[in-house]
PDB file of C-alpha atoms in Angstrom:
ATOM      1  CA  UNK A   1     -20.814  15.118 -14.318  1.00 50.00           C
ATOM      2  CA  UNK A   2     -18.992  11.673 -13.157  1.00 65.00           C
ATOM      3  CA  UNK A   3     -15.876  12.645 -12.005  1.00 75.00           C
ATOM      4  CA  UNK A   4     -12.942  10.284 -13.238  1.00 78.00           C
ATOM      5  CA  UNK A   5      -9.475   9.716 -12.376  1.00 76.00           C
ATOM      6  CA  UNK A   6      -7.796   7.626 -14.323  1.00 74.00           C
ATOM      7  CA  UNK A   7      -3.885   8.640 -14.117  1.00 77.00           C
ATOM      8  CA  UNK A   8      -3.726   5.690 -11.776  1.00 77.00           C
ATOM      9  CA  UNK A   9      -3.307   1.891 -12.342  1.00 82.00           C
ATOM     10  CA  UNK A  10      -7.094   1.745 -11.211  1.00 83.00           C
ATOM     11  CA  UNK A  11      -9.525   3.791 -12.971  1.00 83.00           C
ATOM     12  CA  UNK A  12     -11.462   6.357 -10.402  1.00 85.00           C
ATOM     13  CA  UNK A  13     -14.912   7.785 -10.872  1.00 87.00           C
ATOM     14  CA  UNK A  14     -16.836   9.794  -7.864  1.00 89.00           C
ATOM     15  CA  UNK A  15     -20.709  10.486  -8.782  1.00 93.00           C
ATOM     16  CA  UNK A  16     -22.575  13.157  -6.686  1.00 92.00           C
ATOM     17  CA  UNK A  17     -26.135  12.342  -5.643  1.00 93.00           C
ATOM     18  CA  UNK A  18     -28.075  13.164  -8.899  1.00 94.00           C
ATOM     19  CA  UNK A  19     -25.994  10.933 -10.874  1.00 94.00           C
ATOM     20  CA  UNK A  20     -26.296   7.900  -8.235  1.00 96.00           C
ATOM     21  CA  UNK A  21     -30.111   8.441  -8.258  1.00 96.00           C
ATOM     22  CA  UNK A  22     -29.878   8.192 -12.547  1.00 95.00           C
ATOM     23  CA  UNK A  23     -27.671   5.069 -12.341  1.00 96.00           C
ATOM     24  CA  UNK A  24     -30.579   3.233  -9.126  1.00 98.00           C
ATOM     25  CA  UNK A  25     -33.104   4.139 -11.767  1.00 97.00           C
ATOM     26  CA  UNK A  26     -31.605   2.751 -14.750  1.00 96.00           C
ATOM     27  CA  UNK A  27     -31.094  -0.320 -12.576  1.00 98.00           C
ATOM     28  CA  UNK A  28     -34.792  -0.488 -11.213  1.00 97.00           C
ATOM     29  CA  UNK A  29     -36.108  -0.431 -15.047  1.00 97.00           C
ATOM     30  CA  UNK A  30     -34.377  -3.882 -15.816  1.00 97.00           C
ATOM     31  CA  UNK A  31     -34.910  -5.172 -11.791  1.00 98.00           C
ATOM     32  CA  UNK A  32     -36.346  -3.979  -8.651  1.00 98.00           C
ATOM     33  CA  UNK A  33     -33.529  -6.317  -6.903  1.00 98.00           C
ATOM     34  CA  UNK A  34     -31.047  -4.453  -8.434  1.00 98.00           C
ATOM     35  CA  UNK A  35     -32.023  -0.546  -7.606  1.00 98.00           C
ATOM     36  CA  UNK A  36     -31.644  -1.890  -4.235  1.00 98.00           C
ATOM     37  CA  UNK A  37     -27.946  -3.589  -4.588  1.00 98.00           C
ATOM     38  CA  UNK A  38     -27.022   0.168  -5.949  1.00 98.00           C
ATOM     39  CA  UNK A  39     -28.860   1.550  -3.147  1.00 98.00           C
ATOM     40  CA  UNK A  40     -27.080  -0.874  -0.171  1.00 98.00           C
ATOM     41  CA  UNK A  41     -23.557   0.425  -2.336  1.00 98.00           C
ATOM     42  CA  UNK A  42     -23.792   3.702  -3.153  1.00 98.00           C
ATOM     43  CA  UNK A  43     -26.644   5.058   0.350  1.00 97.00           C
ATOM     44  CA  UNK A  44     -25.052   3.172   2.719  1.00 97.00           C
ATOM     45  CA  UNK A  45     -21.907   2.421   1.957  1.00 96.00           C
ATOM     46  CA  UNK A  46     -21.945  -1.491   1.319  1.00 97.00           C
ATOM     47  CA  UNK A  47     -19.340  -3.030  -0.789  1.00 96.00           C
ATOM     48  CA  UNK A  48     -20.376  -5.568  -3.133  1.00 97.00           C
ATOM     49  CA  UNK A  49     -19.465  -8.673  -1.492  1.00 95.00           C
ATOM     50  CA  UNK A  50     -21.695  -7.370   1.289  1.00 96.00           C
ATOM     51  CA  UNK A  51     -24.766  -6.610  -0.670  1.00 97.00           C
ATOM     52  CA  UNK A  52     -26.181 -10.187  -0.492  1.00 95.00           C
ATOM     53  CA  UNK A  53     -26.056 -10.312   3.307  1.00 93.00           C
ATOM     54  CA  UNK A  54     -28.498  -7.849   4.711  1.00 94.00           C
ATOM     55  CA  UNK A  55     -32.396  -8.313   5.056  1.00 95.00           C
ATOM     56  CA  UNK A  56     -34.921  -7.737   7.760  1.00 96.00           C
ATOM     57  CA  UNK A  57     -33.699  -9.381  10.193  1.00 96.00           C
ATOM     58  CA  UNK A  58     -30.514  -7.473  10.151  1.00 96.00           C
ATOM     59  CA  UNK A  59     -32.556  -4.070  10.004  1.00 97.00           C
ATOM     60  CA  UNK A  60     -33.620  -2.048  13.542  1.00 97.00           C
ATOM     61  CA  UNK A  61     -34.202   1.410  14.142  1.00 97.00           C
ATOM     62  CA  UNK A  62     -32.155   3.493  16.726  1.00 96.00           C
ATOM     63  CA  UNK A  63     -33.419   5.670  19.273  1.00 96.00           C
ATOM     64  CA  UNK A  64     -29.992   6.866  20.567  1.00 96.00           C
ATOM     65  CA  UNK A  65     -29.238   7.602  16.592  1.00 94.00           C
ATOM     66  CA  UNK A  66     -32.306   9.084  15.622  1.00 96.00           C
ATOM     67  CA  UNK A  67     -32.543   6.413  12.572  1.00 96.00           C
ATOM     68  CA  UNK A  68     -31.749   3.205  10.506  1.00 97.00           C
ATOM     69  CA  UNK A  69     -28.816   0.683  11.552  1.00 97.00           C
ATOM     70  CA  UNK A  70     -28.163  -2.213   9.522  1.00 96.00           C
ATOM     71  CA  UNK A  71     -25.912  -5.005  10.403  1.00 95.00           C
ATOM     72  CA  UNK A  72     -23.490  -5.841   7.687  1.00 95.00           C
ATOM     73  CA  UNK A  73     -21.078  -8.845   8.156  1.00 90.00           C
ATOM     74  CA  UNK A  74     -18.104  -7.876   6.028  1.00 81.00           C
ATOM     75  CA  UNK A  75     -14.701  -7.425   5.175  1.00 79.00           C
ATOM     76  CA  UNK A  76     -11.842  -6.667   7.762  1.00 75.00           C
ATOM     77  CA  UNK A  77      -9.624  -4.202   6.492  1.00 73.00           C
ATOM     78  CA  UNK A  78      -7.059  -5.547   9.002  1.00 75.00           C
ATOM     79  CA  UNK A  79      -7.385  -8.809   7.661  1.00 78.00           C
ATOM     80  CA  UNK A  80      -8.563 -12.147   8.916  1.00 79.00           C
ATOM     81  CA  UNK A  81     -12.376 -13.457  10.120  1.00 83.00           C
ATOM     82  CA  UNK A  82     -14.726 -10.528   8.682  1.00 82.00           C
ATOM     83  CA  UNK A  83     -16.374  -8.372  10.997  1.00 86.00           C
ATOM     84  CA  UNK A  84     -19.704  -7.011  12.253  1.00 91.00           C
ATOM     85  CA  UNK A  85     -20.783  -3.202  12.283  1.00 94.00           C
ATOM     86  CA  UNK A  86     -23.396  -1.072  12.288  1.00 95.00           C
ATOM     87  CA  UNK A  87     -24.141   0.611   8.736  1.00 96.00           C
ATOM     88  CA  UNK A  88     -26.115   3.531   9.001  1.00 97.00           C
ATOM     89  CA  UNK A  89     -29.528   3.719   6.388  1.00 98.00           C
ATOM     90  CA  UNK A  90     -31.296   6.459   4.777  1.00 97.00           C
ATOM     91  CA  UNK A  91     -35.127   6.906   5.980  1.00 97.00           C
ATOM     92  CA  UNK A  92     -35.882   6.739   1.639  1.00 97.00           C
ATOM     93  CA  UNK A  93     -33.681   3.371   1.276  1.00 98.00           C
ATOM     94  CA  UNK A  94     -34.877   1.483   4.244  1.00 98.00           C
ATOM     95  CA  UNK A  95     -38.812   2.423   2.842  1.00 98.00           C
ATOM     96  CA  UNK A  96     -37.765   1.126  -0.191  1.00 98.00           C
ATOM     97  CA  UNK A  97     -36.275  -2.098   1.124  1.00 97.00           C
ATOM     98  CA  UNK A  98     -39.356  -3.016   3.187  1.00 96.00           C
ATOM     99  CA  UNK A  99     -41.628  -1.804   0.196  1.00 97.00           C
ATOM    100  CA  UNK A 100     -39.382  -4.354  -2.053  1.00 97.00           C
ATOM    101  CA  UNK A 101     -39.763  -7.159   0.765  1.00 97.00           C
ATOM    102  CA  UNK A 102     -43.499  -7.394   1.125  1.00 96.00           C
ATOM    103  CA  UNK A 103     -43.884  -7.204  -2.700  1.00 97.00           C
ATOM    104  CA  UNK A 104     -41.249  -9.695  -3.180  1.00 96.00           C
ATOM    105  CA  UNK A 105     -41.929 -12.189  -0.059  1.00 95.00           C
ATOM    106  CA  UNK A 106     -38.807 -11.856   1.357  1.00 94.00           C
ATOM    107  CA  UNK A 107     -39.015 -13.647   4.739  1.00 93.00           C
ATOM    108  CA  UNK A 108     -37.152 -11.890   7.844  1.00 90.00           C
ATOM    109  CA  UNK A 109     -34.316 -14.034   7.527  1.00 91.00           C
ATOM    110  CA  UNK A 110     -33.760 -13.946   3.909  1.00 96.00           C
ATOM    111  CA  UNK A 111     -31.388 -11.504   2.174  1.00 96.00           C
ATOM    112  CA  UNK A 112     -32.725  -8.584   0.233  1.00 97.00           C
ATOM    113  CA  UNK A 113     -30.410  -9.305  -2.647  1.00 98.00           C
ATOM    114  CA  UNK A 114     -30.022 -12.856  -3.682  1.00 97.00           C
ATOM    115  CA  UNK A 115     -27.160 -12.562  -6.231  1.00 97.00           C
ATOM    116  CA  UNK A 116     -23.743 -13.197  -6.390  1.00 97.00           C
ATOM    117  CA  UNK A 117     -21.242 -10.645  -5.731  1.00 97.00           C
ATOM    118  CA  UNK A 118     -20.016 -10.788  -9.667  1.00 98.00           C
ATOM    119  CA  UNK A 119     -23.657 -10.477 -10.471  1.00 98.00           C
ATOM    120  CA  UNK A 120     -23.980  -7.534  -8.349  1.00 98.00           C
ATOM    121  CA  UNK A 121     -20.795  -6.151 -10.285  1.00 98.00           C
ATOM    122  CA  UNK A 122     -22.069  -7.066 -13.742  1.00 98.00           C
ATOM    123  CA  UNK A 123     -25.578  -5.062 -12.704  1.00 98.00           C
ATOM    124  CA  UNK A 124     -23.918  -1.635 -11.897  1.00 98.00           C
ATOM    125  CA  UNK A 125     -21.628  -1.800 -15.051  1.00 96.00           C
ATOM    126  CA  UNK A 126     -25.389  -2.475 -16.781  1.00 97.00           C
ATOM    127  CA  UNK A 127     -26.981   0.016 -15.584  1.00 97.00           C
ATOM    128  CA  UNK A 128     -24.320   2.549 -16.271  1.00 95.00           C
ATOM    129  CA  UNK A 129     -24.239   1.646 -19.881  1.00 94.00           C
ATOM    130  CA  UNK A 130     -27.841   1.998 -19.758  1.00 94.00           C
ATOM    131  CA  UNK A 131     -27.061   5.926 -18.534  1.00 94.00           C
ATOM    132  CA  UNK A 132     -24.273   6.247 -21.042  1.00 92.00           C
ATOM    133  CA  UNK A 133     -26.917   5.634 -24.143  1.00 91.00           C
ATOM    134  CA  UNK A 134     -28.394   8.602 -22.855  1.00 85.00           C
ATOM    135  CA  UNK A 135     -25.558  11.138 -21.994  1.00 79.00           C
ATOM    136  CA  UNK A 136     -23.033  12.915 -24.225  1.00 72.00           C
ATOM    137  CA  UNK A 137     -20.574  12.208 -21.197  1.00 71.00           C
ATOM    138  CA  UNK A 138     -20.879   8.519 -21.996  1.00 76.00           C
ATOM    139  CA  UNK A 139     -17.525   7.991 -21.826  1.00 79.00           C
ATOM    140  CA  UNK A 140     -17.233   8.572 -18.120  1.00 85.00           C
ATOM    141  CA  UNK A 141     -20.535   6.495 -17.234  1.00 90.00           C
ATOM    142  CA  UNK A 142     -18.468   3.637 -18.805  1.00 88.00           C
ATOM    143  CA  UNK A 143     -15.742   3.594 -16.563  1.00 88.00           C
ATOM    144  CA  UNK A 144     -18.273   3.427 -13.211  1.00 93.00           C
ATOM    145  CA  UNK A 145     -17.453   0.081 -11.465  1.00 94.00           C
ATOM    146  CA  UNK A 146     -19.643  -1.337  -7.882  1.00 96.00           C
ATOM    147  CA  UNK A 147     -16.729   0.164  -5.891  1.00 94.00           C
ATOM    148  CA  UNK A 148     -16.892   3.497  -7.093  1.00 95.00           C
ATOM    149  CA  UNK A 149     -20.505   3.412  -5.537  1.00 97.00           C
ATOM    150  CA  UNK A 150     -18.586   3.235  -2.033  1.00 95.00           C
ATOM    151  CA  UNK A 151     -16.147   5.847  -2.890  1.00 93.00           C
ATOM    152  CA  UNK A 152     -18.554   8.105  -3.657  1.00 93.00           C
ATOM    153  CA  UNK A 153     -20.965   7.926  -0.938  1.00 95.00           C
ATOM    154  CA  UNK A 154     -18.007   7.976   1.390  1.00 93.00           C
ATOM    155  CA  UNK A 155     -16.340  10.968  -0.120  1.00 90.00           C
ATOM    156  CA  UNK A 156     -19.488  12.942  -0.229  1.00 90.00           C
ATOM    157  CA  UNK A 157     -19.917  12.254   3.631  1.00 92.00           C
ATOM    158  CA  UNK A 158     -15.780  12.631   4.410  1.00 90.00           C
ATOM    159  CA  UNK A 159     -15.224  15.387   2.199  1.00 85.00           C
ATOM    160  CA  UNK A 160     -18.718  16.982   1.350  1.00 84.00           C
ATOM    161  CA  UNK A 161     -20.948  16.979   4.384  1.00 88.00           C
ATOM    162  CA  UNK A 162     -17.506  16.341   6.258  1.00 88.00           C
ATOM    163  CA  UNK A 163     -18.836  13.561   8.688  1.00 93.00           C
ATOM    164  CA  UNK A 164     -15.886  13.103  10.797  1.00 91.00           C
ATOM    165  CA  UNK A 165     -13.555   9.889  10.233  1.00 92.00           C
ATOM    166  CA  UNK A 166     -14.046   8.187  13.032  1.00 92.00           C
ATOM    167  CA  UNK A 167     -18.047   7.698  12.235  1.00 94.00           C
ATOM    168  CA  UNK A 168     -17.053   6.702   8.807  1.00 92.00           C
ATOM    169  CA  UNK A 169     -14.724   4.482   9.790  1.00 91.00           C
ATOM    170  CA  UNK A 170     -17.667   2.875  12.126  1.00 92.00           C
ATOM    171  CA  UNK A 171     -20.142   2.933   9.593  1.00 94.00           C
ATOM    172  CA  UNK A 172     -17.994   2.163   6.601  1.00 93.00           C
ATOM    173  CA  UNK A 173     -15.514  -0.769   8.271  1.00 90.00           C
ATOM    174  CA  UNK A 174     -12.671   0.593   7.629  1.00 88.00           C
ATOM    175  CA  UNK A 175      -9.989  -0.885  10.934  1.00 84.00           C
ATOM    176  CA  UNK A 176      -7.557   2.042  10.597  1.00 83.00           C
ATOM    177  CA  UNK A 177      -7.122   5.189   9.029  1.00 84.00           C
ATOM    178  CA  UNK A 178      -4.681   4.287   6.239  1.00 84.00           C
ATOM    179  CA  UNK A 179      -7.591   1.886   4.898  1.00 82.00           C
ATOM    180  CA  UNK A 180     -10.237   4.984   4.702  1.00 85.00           C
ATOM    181  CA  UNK A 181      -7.373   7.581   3.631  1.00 83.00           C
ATOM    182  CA  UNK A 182      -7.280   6.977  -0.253  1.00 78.00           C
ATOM    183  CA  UNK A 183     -11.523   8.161  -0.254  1.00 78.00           C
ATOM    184  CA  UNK A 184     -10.353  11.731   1.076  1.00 77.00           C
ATOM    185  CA  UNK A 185     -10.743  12.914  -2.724  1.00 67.00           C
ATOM    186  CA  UNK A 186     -10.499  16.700  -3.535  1.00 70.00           C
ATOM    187  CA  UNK A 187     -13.427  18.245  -2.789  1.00 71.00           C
ATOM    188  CA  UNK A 188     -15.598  19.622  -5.307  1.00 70.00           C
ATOM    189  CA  UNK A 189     -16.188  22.746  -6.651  1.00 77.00           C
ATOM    190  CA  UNK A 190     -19.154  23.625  -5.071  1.00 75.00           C
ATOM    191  CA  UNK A 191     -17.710  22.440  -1.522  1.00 70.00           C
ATOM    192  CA  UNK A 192     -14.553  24.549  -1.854  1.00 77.00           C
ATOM    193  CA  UNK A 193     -17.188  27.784  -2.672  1.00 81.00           C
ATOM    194  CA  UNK A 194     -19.326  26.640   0.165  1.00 76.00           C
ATOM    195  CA  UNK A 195     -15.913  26.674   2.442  1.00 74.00           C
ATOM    196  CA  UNK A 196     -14.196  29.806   1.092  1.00 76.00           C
ATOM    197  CA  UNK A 197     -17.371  32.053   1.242  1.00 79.00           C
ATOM    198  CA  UNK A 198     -18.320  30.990   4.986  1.00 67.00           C
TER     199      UNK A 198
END
C-alpha cells in the first residue's frame, strides 16, 4: 500500500516496487513514452526535469560495474551550472529503452522522452488516477506526485537494500549529505523483521 505522509507542508508518498510497476503500466496503456519517463524516475532515480535529457547516446555499459550507466545532466544540489553523473540502469529498463528506440526511431542523439518537464509531471499524476479507479486505497494513489518516484526508489536502495550513501549520492546527485538526508524514511515493516530476525 502507498505509503503517505502528509503531516508536513509537502505531502509524502513512498511506493515499494509492485506499486511502481502498477503505476509504469497504467502509464504504458495511454503511451509507451510515458512508461519510460516513470521508469527513468522511479528505476533510476531521475528527477523530472532530467527525464527529457537521456537517450542512446548517453547510454554505455560498464565492465568495472558489471552493468548500465547513463549520463544524466542535472540539477546541482549545491547550486549553480548543473552537473554531470553517472546514473546507474536496471538490465529490464535499459531493454526496454532500446526496445522503445528502434520501434520509435529514436536516433542516437535524440532524447528518449521528448516532453516537457510539466508534461512529464501531468503523466505520473495520470497514471496514478488511472491506478486509483482501480484500488479501494485510491485516496493515497491521488496524492503520488513525479518526485515521489525519486523518493521512493532512493529510499528502497538507502533504507531497504541499504546501498550505502555515498553511491547514492553518486548515482542520485545529491552534492552533500544534508541534500540526500530527508529520503532516509523509516524503514518498512518488512525491513525492520528482516533486520531484527538476522
Amino acid at each position: 500500500m502507498v505509503r503517505v505522509d502528509d503531516s508536513g507542508e509537502i505531502t509524502k508518498c513512498w511506493l515499494d516496487t509492485d506499486e511502481i510497476g502498477r503505476l509504469a503500466e497504467a502509464a504504458a496503456r495511454t503511451d509507451w513514452e510515458r512508461e519510460i519517463a516513470i521508469q527513468l524516475m522511479a528505476r533510476c532515480g531521475l528527477r523530472a526535469s532530467e527525464v527529457s535529457y537521456p537517450g542512446d547516446a548517453e547510454l554505455r555499459y560498464s565492465d568495472d560495474a558489471d552493468g548500465w550507466l547513463l549520463e544524466v545532466r542535472g540539477k546541482n544540489t549545491k547550486g549553480g551550472d548543473p552537473t554531470v553523473r553517472d546514473a546507474w540502469m536496471p538490465e529490464p529498463v535499459e531493454a526496454n529503452v532500446r526496445r522503445f528506440a528502434r520501434e520509435r526511431d529514436r536516433a542516437t542523439g535524440e532524447a528518449w522522452v521528448q516532453a516537457s518537464t510539466s508534461s512529464v509531471r501531468r503523466w505520473v499524476r495520470e497514471a496514478a488516477a488511472h491506478v486509483a479507479e482501480a484500488d479501494p486505497q485510491a485516496d493515497r494513489w491521488r496524492q503520488i506526485s513525479s518526485h515521489d518516484l525519486r523518493r521512493s526508489w532512493a529510499t528502497h536502495h538507502l533504507v531497504e537494500r541499504q546501498v550505502d550513501v555515498r553511491t547514492m549520492m553518486a548515482v542520485g546527485g545529491w552534492s552533500d549529505y544534508s541534500a540526500i538526508e530527508p529520503y532516509l524514511a523509516e524503514p518498512t515493516e518488512a525491513r525492520i523483521g528482516d533486520a531484527m530476525r538476522g
